[in-house]
PDB file of C-alpha atoms in Angstrom:
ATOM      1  CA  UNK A   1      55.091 -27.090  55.504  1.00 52.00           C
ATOM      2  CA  UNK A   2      54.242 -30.724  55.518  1.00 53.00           C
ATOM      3  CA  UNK A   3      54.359 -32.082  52.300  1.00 60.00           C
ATOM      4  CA  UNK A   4      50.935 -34.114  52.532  1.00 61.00           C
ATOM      5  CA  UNK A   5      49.439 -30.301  52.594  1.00 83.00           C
ATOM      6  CA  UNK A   6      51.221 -29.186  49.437  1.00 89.00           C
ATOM      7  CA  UNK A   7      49.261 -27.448  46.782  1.00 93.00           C
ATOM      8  CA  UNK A   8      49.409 -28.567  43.140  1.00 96.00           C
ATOM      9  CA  UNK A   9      52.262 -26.607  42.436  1.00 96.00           C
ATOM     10  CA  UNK A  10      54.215 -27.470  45.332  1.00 96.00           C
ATOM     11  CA  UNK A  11      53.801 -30.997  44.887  1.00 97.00           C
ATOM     12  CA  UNK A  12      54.338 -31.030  41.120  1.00 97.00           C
ATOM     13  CA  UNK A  13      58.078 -29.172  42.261  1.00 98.00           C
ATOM     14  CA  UNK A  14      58.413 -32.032  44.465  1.00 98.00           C
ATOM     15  CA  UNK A  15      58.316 -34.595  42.189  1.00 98.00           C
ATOM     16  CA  UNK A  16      60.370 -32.447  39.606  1.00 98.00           C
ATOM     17  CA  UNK A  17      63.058 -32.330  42.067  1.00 98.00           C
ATOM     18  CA  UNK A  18      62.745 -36.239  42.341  1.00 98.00           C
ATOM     19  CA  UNK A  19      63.011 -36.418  38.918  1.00 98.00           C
ATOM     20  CA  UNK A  20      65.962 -33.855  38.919  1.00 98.00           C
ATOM     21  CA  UNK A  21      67.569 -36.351  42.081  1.00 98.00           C
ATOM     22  CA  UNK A  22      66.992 -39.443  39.440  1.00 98.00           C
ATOM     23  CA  UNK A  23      68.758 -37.568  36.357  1.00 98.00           C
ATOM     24  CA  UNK A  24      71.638 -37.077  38.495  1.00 98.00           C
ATOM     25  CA  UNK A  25      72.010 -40.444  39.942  1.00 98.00           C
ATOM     26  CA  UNK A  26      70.987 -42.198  36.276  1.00 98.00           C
ATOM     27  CA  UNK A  27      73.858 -39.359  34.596  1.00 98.00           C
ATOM     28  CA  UNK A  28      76.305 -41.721  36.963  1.00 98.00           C
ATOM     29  CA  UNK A  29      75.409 -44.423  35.313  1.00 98.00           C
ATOM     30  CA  UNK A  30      75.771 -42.901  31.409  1.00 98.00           C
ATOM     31  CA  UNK A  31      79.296 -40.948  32.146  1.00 98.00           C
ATOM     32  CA  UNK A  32      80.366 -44.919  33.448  1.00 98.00           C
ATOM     33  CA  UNK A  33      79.013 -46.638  30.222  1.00 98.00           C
ATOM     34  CA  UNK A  34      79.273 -44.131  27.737  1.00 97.00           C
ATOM     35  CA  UNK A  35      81.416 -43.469  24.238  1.00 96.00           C
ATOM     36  CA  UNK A  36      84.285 -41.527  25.430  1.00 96.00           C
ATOM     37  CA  UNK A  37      83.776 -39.035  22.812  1.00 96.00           C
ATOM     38  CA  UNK A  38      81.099 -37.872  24.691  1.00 97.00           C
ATOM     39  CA  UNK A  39      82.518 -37.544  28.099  1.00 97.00           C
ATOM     40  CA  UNK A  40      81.604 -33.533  27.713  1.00 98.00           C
ATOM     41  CA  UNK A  41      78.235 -33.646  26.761  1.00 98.00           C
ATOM     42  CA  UNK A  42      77.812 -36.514  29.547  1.00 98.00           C
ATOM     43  CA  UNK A  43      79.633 -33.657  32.169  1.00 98.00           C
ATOM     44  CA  UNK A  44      77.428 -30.753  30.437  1.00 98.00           C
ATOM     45  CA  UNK A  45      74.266 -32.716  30.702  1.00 98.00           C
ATOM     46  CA  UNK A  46      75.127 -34.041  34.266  1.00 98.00           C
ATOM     47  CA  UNK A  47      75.929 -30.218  35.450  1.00 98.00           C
ATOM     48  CA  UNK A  48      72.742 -28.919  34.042  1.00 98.00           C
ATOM     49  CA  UNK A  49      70.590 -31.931  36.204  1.00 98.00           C
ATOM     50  CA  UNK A  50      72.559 -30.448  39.177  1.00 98.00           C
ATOM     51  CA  UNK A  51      72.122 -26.470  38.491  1.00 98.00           C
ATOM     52  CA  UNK A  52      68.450 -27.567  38.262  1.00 98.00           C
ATOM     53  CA  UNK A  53      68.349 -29.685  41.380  1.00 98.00           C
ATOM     54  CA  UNK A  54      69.887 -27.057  43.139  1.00 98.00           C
ATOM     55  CA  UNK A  55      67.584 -24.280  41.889  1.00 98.00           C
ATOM     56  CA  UNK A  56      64.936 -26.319  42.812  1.00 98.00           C
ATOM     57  CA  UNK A  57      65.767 -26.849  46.434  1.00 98.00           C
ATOM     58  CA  UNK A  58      66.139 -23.252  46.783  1.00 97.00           C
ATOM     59  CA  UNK A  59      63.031 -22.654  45.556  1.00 96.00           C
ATOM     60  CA  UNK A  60      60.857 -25.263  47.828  1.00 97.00           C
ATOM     61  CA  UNK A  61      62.711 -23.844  50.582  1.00 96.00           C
ATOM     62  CA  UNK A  62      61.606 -20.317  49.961  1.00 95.00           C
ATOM     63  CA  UNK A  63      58.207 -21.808  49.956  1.00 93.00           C
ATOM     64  CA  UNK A  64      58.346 -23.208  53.003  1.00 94.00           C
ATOM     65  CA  UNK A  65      58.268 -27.132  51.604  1.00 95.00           C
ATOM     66  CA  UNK A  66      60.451 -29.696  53.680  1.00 95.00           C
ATOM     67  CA  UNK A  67      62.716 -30.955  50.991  1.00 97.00           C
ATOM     68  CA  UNK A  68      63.232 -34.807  50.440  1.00 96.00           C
ATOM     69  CA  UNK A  69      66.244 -36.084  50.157  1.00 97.00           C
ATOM     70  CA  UNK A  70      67.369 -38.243  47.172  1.00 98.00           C
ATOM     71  CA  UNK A  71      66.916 -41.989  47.730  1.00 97.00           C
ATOM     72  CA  UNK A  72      70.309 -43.762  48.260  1.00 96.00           C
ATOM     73  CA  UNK A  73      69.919 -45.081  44.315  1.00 96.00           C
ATOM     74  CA  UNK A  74      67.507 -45.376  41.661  1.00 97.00           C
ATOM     75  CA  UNK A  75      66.055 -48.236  39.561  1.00 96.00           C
ATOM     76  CA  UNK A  76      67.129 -48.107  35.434  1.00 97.00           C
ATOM     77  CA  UNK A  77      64.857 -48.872  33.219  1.00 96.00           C
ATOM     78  CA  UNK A  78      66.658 -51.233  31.424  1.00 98.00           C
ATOM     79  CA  UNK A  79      70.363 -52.782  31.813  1.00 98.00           C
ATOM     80  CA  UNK A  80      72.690 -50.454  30.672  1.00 98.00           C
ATOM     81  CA  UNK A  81      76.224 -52.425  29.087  1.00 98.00           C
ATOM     82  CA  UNK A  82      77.706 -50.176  26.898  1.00 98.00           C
ATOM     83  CA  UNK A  83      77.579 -46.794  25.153  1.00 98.00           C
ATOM     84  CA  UNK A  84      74.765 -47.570  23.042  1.00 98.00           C
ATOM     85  CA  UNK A  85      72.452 -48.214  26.141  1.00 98.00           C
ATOM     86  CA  UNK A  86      73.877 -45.469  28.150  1.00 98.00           C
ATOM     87  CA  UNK A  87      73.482 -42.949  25.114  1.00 98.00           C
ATOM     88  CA  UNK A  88      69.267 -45.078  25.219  1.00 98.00           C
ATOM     89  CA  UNK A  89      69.540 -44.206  29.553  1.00 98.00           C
ATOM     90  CA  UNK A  90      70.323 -40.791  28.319  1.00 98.00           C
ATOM     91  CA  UNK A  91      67.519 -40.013  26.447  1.00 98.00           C
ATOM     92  CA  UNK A  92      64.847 -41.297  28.625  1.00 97.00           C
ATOM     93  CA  UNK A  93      66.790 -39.160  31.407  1.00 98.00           C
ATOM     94  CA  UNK A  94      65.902 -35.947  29.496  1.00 98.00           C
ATOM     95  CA  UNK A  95      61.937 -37.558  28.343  1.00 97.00           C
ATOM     96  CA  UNK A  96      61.211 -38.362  32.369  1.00 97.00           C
ATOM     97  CA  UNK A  97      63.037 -34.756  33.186  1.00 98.00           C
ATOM     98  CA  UNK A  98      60.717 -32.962  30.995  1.00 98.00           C
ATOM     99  CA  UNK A  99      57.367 -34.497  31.980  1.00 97.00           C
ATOM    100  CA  UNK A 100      58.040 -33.679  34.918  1.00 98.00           C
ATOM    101  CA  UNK A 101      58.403 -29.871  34.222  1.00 98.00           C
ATOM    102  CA  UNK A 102      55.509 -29.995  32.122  1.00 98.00           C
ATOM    103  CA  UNK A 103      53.840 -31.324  34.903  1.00 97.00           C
ATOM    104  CA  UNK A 104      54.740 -27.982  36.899  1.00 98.00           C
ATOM    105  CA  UNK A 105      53.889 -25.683  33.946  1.00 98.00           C
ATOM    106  CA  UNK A 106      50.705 -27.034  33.868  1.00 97.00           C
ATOM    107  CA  UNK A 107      50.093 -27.120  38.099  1.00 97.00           C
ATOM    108  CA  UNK A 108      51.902 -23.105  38.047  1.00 97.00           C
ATOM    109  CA  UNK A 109      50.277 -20.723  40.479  1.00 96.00           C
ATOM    110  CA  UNK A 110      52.605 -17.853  39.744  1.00 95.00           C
ATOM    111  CA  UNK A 111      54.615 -16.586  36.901  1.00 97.00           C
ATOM    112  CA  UNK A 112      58.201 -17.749  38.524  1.00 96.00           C
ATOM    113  CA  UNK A 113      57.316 -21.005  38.699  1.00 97.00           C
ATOM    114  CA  UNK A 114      55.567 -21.417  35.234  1.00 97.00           C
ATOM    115  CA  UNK A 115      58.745 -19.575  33.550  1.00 98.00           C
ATOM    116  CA  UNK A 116      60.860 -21.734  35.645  1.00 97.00           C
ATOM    117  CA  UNK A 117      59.018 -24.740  34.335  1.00 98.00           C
ATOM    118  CA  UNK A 118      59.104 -23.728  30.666  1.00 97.00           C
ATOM    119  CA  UNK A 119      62.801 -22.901  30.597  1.00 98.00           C
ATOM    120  CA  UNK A 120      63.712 -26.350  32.638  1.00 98.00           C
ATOM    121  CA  UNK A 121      61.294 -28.580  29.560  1.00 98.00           C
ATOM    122  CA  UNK A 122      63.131 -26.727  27.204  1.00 97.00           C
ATOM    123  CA  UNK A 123      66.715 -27.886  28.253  1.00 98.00           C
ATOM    124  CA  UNK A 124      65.131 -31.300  28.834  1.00 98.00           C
ATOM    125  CA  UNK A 125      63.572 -31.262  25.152  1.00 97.00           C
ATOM    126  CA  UNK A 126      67.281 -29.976  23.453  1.00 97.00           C
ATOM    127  CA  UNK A 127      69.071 -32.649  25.688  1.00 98.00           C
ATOM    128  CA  UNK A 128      66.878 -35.609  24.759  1.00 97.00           C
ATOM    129  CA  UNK A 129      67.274 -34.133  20.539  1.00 97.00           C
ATOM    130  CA  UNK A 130      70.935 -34.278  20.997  1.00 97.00           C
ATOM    131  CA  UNK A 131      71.118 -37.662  22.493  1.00 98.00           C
ATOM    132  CA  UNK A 132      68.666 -39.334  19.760  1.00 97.00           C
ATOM    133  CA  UNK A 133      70.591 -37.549  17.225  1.00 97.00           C
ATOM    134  CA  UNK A 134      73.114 -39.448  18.661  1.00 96.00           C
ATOM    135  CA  UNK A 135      71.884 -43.137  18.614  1.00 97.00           C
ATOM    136  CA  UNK A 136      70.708 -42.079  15.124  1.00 96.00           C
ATOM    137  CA  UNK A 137      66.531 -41.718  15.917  1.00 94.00           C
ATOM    138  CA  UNK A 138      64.528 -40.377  13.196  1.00 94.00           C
ATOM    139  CA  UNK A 139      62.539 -37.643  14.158  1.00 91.00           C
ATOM    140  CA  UNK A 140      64.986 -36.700  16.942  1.00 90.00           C
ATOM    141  CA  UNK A 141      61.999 -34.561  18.164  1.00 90.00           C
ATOM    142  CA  UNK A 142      58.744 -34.677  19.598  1.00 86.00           C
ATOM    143  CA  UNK A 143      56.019 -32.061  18.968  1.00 81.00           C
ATOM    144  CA  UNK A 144      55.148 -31.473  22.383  1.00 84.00           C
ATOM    145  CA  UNK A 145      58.164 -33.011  24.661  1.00 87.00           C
ATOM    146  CA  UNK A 146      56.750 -33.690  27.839  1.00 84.00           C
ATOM    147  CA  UNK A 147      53.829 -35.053  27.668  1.00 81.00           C
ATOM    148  CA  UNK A 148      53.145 -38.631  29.262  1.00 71.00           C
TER     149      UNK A 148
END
């Protein structure tokens, strides 16, 4: 299926998996910068970005969707120098990650995909928490992770 003649959902998986593709990439970035201390959560947090990826190819495949390929590397936000900023790269990972599952809770035509959704802003949500527990960020919470 062409992906200019996705549906809602389709397209919000899409760009899921982009974010997914820019988690990984950016997770490169962190493990390279960051405190080793955390050197497992970094590996944790970088294997969960690929289960996901991977989960989510399989899925747009089943469905028919030709699957884009990651881009070759991705802009940062900001200049990450040390842990402190990687620990910062971190943390916006995990915000991006999870508004982009929202986005495909809300778009969800069937149940798979809207359970998929949930599960995948949940990890994002707990992942972000730990990492602004981290830098020391007071509430390390949102109320409703996710949304832009």
């Amino acid at each position: 299926m062409s992906n200019q003649s996705l549906g809602p959902e389709q397209r919000a998986l899409v760009d899921a998996l982009t974010a997914e593709y820019a988690a990984v990439f950016a997770y490169g970035v962190v493990a390279a910068f960051s405190n080793p201390a955390r050197t497992g959560q970094v590996a944790a947090d970088t294997a969960a970005h690929r289960a996901r990826r991977d989960a989510t190819i399989d899925t747009l495949t089943a469905a028919g969707v030709d699957v884009p390929q990651p881009e070759p590397g991705y802009a940062l936000p900001f200049p990450v120098t040390d842990p402190i900023s990687a620990a910062r790269l971190a943390a916006q990972v995990e915000t991006d990650t999870a508004t982009a599952w929202r986005s495909v809770i809300e778009r969800a035509q069937s149940d798979a995909v809207r359970d998929t959704g949930i599960v995948a802003l949940t990890e994002s949500a707990v992942r972000a928490a730990n990492w602004h527990v981290v830098l020391g960020d007071q509430p390390a919470t949102t109320a409703f992770p996710g949304q832009p």
